[in-house]
Short mmCIF file of C-alpha atoms in Angstrom, two decimals:
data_model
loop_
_atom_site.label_atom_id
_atom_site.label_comp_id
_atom_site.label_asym_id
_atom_site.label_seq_id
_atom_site.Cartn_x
_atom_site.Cartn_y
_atom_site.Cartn_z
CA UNK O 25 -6.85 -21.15 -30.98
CA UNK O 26 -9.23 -19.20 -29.05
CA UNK O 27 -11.36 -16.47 -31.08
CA UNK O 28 -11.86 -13.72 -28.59
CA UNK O 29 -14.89 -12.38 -30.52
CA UNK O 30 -16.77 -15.74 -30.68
CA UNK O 31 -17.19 -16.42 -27.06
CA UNK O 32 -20.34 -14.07 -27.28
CA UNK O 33 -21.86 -15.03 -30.66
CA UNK O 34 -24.85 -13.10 -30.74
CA UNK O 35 -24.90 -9.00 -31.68
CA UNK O 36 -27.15 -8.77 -28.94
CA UNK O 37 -25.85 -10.44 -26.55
CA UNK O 38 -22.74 -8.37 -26.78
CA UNK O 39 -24.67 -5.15 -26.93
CA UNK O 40 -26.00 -5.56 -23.60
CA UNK O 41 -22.77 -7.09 -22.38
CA UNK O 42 -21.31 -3.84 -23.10
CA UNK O 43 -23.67 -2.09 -21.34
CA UNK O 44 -23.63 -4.11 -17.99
CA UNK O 45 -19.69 -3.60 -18.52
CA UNK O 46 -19.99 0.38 -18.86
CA UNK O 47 -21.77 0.38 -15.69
CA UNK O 48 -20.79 -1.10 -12.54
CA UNK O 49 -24.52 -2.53 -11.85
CA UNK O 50 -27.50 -2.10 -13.65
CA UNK O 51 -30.54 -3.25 -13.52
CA UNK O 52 -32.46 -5.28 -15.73
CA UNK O 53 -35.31 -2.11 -16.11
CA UNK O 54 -32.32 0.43 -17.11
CA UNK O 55 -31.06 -1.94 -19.61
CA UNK O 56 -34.68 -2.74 -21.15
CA UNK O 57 -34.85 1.55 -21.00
CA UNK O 58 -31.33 1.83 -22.77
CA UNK O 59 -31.58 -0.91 -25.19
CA UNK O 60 -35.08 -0.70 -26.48
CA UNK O 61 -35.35 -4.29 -26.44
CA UNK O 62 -38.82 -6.63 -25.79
CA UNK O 63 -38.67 -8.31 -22.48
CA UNK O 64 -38.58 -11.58 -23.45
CA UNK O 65 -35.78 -10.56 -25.51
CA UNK O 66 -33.55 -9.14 -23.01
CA UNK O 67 -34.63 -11.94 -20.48
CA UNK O 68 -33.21 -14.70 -22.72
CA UNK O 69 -29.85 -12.45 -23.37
CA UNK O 70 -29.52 -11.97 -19.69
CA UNK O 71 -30.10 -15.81 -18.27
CA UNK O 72 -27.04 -16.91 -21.49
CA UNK O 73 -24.43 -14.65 -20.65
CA UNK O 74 -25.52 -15.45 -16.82
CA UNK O 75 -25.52 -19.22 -17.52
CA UNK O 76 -21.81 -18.44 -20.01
CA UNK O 77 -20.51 -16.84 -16.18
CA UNK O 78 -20.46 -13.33 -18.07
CA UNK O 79 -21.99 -11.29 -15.85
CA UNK O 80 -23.35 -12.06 -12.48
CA UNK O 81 -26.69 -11.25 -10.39
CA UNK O 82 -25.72 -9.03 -7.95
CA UNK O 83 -28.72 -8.05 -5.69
CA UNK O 84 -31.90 -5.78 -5.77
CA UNK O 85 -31.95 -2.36 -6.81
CA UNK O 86 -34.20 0.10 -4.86
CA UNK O 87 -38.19 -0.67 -5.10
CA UNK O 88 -40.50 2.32 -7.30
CA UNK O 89 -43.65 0.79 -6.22
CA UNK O 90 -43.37 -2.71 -7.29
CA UNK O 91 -40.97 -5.96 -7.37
CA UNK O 92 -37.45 -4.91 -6.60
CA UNK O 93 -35.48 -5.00 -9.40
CA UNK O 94 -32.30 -7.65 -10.50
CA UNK O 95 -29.26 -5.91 -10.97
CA UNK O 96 -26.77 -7.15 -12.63
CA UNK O 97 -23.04 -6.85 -13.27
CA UNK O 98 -19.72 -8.11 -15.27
CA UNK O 99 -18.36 -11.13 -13.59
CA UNK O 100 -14.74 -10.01 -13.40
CA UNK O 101 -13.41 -13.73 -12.80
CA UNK O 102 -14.49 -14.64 -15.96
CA UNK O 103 -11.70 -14.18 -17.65
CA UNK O 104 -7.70 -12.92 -16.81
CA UNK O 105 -5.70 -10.89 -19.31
CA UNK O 106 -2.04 -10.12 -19.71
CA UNK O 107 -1.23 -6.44 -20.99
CA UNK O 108 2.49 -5.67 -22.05
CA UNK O 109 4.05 -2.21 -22.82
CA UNK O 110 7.23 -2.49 -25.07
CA UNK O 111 8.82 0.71 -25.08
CA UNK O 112 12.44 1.86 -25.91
CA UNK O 113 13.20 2.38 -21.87
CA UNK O 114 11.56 -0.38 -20.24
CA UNK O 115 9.12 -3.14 -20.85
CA UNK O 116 6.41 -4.22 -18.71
CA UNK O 117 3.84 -7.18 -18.25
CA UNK O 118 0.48 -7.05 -15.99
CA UNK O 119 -2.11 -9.67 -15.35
CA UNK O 120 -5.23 -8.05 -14.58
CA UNK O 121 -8.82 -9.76 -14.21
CA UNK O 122 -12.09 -8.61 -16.29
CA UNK O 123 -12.19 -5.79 -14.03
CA UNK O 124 -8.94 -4.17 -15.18
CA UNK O 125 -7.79 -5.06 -11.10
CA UNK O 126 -3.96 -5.32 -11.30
CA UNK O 127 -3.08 -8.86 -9.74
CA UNK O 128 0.84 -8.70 -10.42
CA UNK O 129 3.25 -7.20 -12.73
CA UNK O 130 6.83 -7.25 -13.43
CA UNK O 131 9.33 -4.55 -15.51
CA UNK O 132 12.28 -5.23 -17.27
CA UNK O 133 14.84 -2.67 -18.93
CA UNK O 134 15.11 -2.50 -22.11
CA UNK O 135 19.14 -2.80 -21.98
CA UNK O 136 21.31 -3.54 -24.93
CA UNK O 137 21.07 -7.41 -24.34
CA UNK O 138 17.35 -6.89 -24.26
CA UNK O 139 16.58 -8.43 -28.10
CA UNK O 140 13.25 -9.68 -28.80
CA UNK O 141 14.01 -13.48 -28.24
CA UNK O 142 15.32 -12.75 -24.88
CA UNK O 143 12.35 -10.67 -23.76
CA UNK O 144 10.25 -13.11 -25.25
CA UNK O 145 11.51 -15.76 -23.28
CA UNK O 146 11.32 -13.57 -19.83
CA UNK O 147 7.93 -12.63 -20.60
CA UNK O 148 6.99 -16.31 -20.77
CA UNK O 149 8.61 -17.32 -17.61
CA UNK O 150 6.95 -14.57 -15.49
CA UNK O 151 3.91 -15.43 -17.02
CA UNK O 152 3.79 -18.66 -16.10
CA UNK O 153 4.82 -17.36 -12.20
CA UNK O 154 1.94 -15.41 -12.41
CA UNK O 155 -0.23 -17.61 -13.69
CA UNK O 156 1.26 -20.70 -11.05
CA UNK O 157 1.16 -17.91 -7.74
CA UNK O 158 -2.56 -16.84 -8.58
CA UNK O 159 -3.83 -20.33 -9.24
CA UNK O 160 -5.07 -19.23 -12.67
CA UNK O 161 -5.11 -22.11 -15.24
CA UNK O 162 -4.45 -21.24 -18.71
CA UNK O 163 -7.90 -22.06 -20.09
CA UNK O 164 -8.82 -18.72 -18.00
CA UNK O 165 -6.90 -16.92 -20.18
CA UNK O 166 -8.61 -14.29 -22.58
CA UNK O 167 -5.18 -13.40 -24.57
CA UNK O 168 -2.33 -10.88 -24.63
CA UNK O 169 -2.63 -7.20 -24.97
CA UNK O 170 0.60 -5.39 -26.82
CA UNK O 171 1.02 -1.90 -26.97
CA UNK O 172 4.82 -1.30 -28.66
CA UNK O 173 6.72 1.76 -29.70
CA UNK O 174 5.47 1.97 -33.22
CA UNK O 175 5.23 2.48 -35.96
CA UNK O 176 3.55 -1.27 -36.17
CA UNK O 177 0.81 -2.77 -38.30
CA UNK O 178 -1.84 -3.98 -36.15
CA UNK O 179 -3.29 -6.21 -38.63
CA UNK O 180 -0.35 -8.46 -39.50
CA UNK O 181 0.67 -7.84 -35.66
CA UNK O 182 4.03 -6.61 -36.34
CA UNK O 183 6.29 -4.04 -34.54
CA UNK O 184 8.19 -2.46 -37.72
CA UNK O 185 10.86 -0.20 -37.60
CA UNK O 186 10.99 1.27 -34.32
CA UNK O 187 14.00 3.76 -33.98
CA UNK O 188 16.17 4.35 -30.72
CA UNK O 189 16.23 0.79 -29.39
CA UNK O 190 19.25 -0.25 -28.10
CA UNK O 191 19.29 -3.47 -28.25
CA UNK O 192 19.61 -5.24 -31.90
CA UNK O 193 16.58 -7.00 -33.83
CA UNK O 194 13.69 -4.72 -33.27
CA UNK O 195 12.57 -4.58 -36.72
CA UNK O 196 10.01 -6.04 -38.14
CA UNK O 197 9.07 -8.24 -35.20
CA UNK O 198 6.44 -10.53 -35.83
CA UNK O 199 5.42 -9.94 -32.00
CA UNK O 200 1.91 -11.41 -31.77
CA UNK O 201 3.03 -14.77 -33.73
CA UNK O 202 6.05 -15.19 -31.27
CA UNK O 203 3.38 -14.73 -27.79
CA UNK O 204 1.12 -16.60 -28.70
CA UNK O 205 3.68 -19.79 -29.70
CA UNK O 206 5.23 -19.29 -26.64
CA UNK O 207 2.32 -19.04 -24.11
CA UNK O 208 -0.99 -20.86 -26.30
CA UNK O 209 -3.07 -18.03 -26.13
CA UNK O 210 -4.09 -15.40 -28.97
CA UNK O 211 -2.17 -11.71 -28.93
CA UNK O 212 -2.71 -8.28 -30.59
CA UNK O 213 -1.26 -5.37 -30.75
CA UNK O 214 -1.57 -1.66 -31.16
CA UNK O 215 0.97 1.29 -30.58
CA UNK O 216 1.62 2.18 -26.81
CA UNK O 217 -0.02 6.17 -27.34
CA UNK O 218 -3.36 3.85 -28.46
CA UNK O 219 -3.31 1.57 -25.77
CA UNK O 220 -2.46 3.72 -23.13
CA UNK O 221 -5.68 6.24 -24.24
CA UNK O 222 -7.76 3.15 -24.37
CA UNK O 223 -6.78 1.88 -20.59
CA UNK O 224 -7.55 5.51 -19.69
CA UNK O 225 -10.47 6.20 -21.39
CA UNK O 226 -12.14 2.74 -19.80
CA UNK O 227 -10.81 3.70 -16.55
CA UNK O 228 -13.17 7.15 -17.48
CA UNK O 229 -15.99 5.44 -18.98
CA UNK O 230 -18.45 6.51 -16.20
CA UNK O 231 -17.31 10.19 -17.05
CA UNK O 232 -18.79 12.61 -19.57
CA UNK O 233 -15.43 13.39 -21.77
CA UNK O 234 -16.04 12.49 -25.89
CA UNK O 235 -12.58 14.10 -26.77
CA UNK O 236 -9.38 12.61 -25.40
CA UNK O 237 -5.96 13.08 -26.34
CA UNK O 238 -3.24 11.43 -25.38
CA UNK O 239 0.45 12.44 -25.58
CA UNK O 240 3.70 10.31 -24.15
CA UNK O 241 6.85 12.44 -23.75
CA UNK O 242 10.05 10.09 -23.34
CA UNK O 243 12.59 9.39 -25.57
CA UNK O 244 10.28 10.44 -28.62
CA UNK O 245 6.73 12.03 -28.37
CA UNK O 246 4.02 9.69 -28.94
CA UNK O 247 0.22 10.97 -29.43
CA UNK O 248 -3.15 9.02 -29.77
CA UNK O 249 -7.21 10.58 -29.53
CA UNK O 250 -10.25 8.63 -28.90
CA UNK O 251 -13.60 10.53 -29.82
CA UNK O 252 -16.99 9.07 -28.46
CA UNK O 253 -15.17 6.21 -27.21
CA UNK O 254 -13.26 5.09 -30.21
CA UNK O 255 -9.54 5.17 -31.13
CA UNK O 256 -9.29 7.81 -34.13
CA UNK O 257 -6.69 5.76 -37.13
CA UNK O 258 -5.23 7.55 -39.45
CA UNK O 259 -3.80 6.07 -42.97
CA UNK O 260 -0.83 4.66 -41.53
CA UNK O 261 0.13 4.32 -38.06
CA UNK O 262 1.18 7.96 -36.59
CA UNK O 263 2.09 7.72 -33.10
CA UNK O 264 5.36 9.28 -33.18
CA UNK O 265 4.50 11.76 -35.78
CA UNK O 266 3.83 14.57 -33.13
CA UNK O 267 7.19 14.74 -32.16
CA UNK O 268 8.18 15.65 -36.09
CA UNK O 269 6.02 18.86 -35.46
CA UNK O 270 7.90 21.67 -36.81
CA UNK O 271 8.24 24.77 -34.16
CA UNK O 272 11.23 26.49 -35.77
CA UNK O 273 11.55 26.05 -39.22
CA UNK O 274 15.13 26.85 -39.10
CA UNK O 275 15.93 24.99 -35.92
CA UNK O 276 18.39 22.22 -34.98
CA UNK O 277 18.46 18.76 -36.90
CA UNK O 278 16.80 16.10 -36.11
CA UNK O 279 18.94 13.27 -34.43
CA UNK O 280 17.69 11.05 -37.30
CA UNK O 281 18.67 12.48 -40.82
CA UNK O 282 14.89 11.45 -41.81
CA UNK O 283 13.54 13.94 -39.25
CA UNK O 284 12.67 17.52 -39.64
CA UNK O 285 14.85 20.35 -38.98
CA UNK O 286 13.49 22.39 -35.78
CA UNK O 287 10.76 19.45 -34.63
CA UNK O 288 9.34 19.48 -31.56
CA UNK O 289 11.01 16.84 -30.08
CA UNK O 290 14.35 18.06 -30.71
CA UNK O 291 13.24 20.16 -27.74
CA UNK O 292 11.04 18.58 -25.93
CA UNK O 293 12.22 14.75 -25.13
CA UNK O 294 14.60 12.87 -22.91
CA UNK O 295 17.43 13.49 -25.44
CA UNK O 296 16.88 17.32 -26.17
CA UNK O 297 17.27 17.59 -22.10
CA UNK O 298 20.25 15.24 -21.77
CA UNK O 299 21.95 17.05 -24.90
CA UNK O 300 21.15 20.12 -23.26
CA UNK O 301 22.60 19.48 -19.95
CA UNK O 302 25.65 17.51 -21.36
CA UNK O 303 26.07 20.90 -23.59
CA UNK O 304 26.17 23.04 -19.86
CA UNK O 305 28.57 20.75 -18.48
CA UNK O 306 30.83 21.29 -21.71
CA UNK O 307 30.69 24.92 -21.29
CA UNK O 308 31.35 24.11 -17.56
CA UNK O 309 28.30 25.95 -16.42
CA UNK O 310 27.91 26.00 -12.62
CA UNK O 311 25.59 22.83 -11.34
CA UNK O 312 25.58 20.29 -9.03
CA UNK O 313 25.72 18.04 -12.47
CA UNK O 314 29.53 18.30 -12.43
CA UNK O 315 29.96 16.13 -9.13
CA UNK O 316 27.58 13.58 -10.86
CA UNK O 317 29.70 12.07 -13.73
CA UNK O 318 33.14 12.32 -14.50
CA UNK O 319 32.57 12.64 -18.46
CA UNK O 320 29.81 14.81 -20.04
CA UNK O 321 28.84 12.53 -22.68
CA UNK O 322 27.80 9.85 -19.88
CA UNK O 323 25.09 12.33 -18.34
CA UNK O 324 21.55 10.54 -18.10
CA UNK O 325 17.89 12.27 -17.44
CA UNK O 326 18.02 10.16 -14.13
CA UNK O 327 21.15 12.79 -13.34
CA UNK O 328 19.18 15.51 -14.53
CA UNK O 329 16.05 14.29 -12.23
CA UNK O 330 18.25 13.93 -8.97
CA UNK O 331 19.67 17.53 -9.82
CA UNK O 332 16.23 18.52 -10.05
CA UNK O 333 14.60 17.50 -6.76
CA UNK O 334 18.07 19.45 -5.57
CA UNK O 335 16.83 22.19 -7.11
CA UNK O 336 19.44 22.93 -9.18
CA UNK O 337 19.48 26.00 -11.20
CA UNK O 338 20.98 25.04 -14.35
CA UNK O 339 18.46 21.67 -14.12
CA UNK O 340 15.26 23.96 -13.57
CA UNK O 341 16.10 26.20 -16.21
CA UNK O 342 16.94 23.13 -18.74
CA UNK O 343 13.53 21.52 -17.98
CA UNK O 344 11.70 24.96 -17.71
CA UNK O 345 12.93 25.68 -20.90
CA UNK O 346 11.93 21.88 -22.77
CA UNK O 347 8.40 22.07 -21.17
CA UNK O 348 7.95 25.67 -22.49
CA UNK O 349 8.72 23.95 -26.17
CA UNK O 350 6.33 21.21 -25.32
CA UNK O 351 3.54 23.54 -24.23
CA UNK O 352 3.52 25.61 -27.54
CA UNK O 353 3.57 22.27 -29.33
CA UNK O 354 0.59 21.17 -27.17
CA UNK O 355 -1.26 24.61 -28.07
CA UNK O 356 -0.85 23.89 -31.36
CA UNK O 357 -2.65 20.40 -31.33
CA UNK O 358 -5.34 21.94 -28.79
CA UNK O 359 -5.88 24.63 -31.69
CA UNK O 360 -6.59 21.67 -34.28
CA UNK O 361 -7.99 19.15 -32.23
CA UNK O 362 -9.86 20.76 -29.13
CA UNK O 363 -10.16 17.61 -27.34
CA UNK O 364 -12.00 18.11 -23.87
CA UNK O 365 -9.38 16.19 -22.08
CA UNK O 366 -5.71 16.28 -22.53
CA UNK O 367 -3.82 12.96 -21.00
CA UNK O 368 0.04 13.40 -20.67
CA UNK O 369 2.15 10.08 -19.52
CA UNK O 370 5.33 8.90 -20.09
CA UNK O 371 8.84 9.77 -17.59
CA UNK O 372 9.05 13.77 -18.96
CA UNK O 373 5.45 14.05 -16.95
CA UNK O 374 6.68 11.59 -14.30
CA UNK O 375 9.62 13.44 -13.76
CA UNK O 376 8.05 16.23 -11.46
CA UNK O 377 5.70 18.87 -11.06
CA UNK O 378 7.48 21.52 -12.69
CA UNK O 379 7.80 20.30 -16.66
CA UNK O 380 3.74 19.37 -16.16
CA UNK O 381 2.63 23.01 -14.50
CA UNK O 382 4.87 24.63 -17.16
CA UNK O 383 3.81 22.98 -20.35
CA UNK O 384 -0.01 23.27 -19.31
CA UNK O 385 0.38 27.11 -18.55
CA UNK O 386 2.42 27.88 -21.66
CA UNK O 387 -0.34 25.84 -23.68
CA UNK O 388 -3.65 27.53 -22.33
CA UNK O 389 -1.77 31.02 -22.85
CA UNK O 390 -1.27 30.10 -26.47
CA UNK O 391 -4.74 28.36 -27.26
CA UNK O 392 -7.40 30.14 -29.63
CA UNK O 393 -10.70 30.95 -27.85
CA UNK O 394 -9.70 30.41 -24.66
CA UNK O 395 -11.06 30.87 -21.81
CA UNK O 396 -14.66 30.05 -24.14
CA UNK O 397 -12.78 26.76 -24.80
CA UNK O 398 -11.66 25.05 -21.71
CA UNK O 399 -9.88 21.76 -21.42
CA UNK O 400 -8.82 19.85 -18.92
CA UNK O 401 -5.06 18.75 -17.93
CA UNK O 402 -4.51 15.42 -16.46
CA UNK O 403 -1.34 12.64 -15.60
CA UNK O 404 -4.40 10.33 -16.22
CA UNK O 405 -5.12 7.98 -13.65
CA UNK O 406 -3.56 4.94 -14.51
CA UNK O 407 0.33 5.99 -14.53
CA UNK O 408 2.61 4.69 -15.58
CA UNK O 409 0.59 1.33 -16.10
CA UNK O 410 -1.77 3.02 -18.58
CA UNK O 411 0.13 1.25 -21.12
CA UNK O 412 -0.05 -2.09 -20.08
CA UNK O 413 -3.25 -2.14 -18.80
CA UNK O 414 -4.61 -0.46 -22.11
CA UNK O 415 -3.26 -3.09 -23.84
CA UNK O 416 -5.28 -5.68 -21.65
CA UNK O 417 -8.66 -3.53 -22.34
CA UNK O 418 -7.89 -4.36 -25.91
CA UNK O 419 -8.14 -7.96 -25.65
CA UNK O 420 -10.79 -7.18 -23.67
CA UNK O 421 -12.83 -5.37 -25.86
CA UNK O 422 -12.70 -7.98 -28.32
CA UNK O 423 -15.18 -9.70 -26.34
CA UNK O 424 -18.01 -7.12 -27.71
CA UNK O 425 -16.50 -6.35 -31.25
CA UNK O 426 -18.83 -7.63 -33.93
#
């Protein structure tokens, strides 16, 4: 098998890979300025990864009085990449090129029939598709990129004991063993929060943020930081521990019996605003909900969302209300953290303008030092591909990891 971090064997070599990749073209004068290197040195680096197809030659720069210089960039057809998102509503696959360019994609959702041996074989017949329709042969292939609902351990590449699935057998799901049997090429994986900071963060790379954080708001809350361009770990893996943030000590239980009383995302999630509009209905509040289904208990956030873009009362207030829980929850990780960006993904943000405005607002009125301390809001720029695609920048950066 393939070791990603052997195809460029010398420290050097990958340090100025990395910094051809950071850049879209440099030239070989900025990179003898950045790296501190002789120019013999760098000379020899540049003509292997040129003669390994690495990077390219890609013109002159501009003249300052003598020989125009070489610049130089990352040849993105080195290499392709798959990057899959496992997550409790839907699962997705991309194939992307070095240059994180989408080439094709396909969803699936994550149903009750959706087990791991049946998405594994899907995933390996639309890989192959992909792979046949773009006239890429396998030995093009860098690997797979994972990012899974966690909690998983990365080392053993192992999605553990993932709650809320609804299909049976997602627990302890030796993931990157079972990809890389079924399509010959090596796999890793991470948590979704960490991959989906990481295919934001690259997408940013040219920008001047240190701090990120990420936070996913679906059926759970899922968090993640990178600080000066590295994913922060803690102990264990704690993606979903944001949404056990207590905001009411005395609040409602936890839908698990393991969770905290009054936690955040007993507020703040696709369940707290299904339970809260199924509740309404109950009580046989006035909404346009009522025409939607004919039992309460059968009410889905894709309801709620239709409702909304009606402009339903009862629906505004509902997701007025969770985003106002999520925004004090968010203040309170801006008051530890102070990250300089703030990334929020996942189908609560997707849903519409109002739960974003309203949890950003409620969290800069509730955060310390501000307006000396600004930070800034984003949906991030990949979507609701940051996932995936992070996931494929992690195979990716393999390429430079020592």
């Amino acid at each position: 098998m393939d070791v990603i971090t052997e195809r460029i064997p010398n420290r050097k070599a990958k340090e100025i890979y990395d910094r051809i990749c950071r850049q879209a073209t440099v030239s070989k004068t900025d990179l003898l300025e950045q790296s501190g290197m002789t120019v013999s040195t760098l000379t020899r680096l540049l003509e292997e990864l040129t003669s390994q197809g690495l990077i390219l030659e890609s013109g002159f720069g501009a003249s300052t009085g003598g020989r125009r210089p070489i610049l130089y960039e990352k040849n993105t057809a080195y290499a392709y990449i798959f990057g899959l998102e496992i997550s409790r509503t839907f699962s997705k696959l991309v194939l992307v090129d070095l240059g994180m360019k989408k080439l094709d994609s396909h969803s699936w959702a994550m149903t009750g029939e959706m087990t791991p041996d049946a998405l594994i074989r899907l995933i390996a017949e639309e890989a192959n598709r992909m792979l046949e329709q773009h006239h890429i042969p396998k030995a093009s292939l860098l690997g797979i990129g994972i990012g899974a609902v966690g909690p998983v351990d990365r080392q053993s590449g192992v999605i553990l004991e993932p709650a809320y699935f609804q299909a049976k057998g997602w627990k302890h799901v030796e993931i990157c063993r079972l990809l890389t049997e079924a399509l010959g090429i090596p796999a890793l994986l991470d948590n979704g929060a960490n991959t989906a900071i990481l295919g934001e963060s690259w997408h940013q790379r040219t920008q001047s943020f240190k701090h990120l954080l990420y936070i996913h708001a679906g059926v759970g809350l899922r968090s993640s930081m990178v600080s000066e361009g590295k994913l922060i770990y803690g102990a264990v893996d704690m993606e979903g521990s944001v949404g056990q943030m207590i905001i009411q000590t005395d609040g409602v239980a936890h839908r698990n019996a393991s969770g905290n009383y009054g936690a955040l995302e007993s507020y703040a999630s696709l369940y707290a605003i299904e339970k809260a509009a199924r509740s309404s209905l109950k009580k046989g509040r006035s909404t346009i909900l009522s025409h939607s289904v004919d039992d309460p208990d059968k009410l889905t956030y894709q309801h709620v969302l239709d409702a909304l873009r009606k402009n339903d009362p009862l629906v505004v207030e509902i997701i007025t209300e969770a985003a106002t829980y999520f925004g004090i929850g968010l203040a309170n990780l801006l008051n530890i953290l102070h990250p300089e960006k703030v990334i929020l993904g996942g189908p609560l943000i997707a849903g519409g303008e109002l739960f974003f405005q309203t949890a950003t607002q409620v969290a800069i009125r509730k955060t310390y030092y501000y307006p000396a301390y600004q930070v800034v809001f984003s949906r991030g720029q990949l979507g609701e591909e940051a996932l995936a695609i992070g996931a494929a920048v992690m195979v990716m950066n393999q390429l430079v990891r020592l």
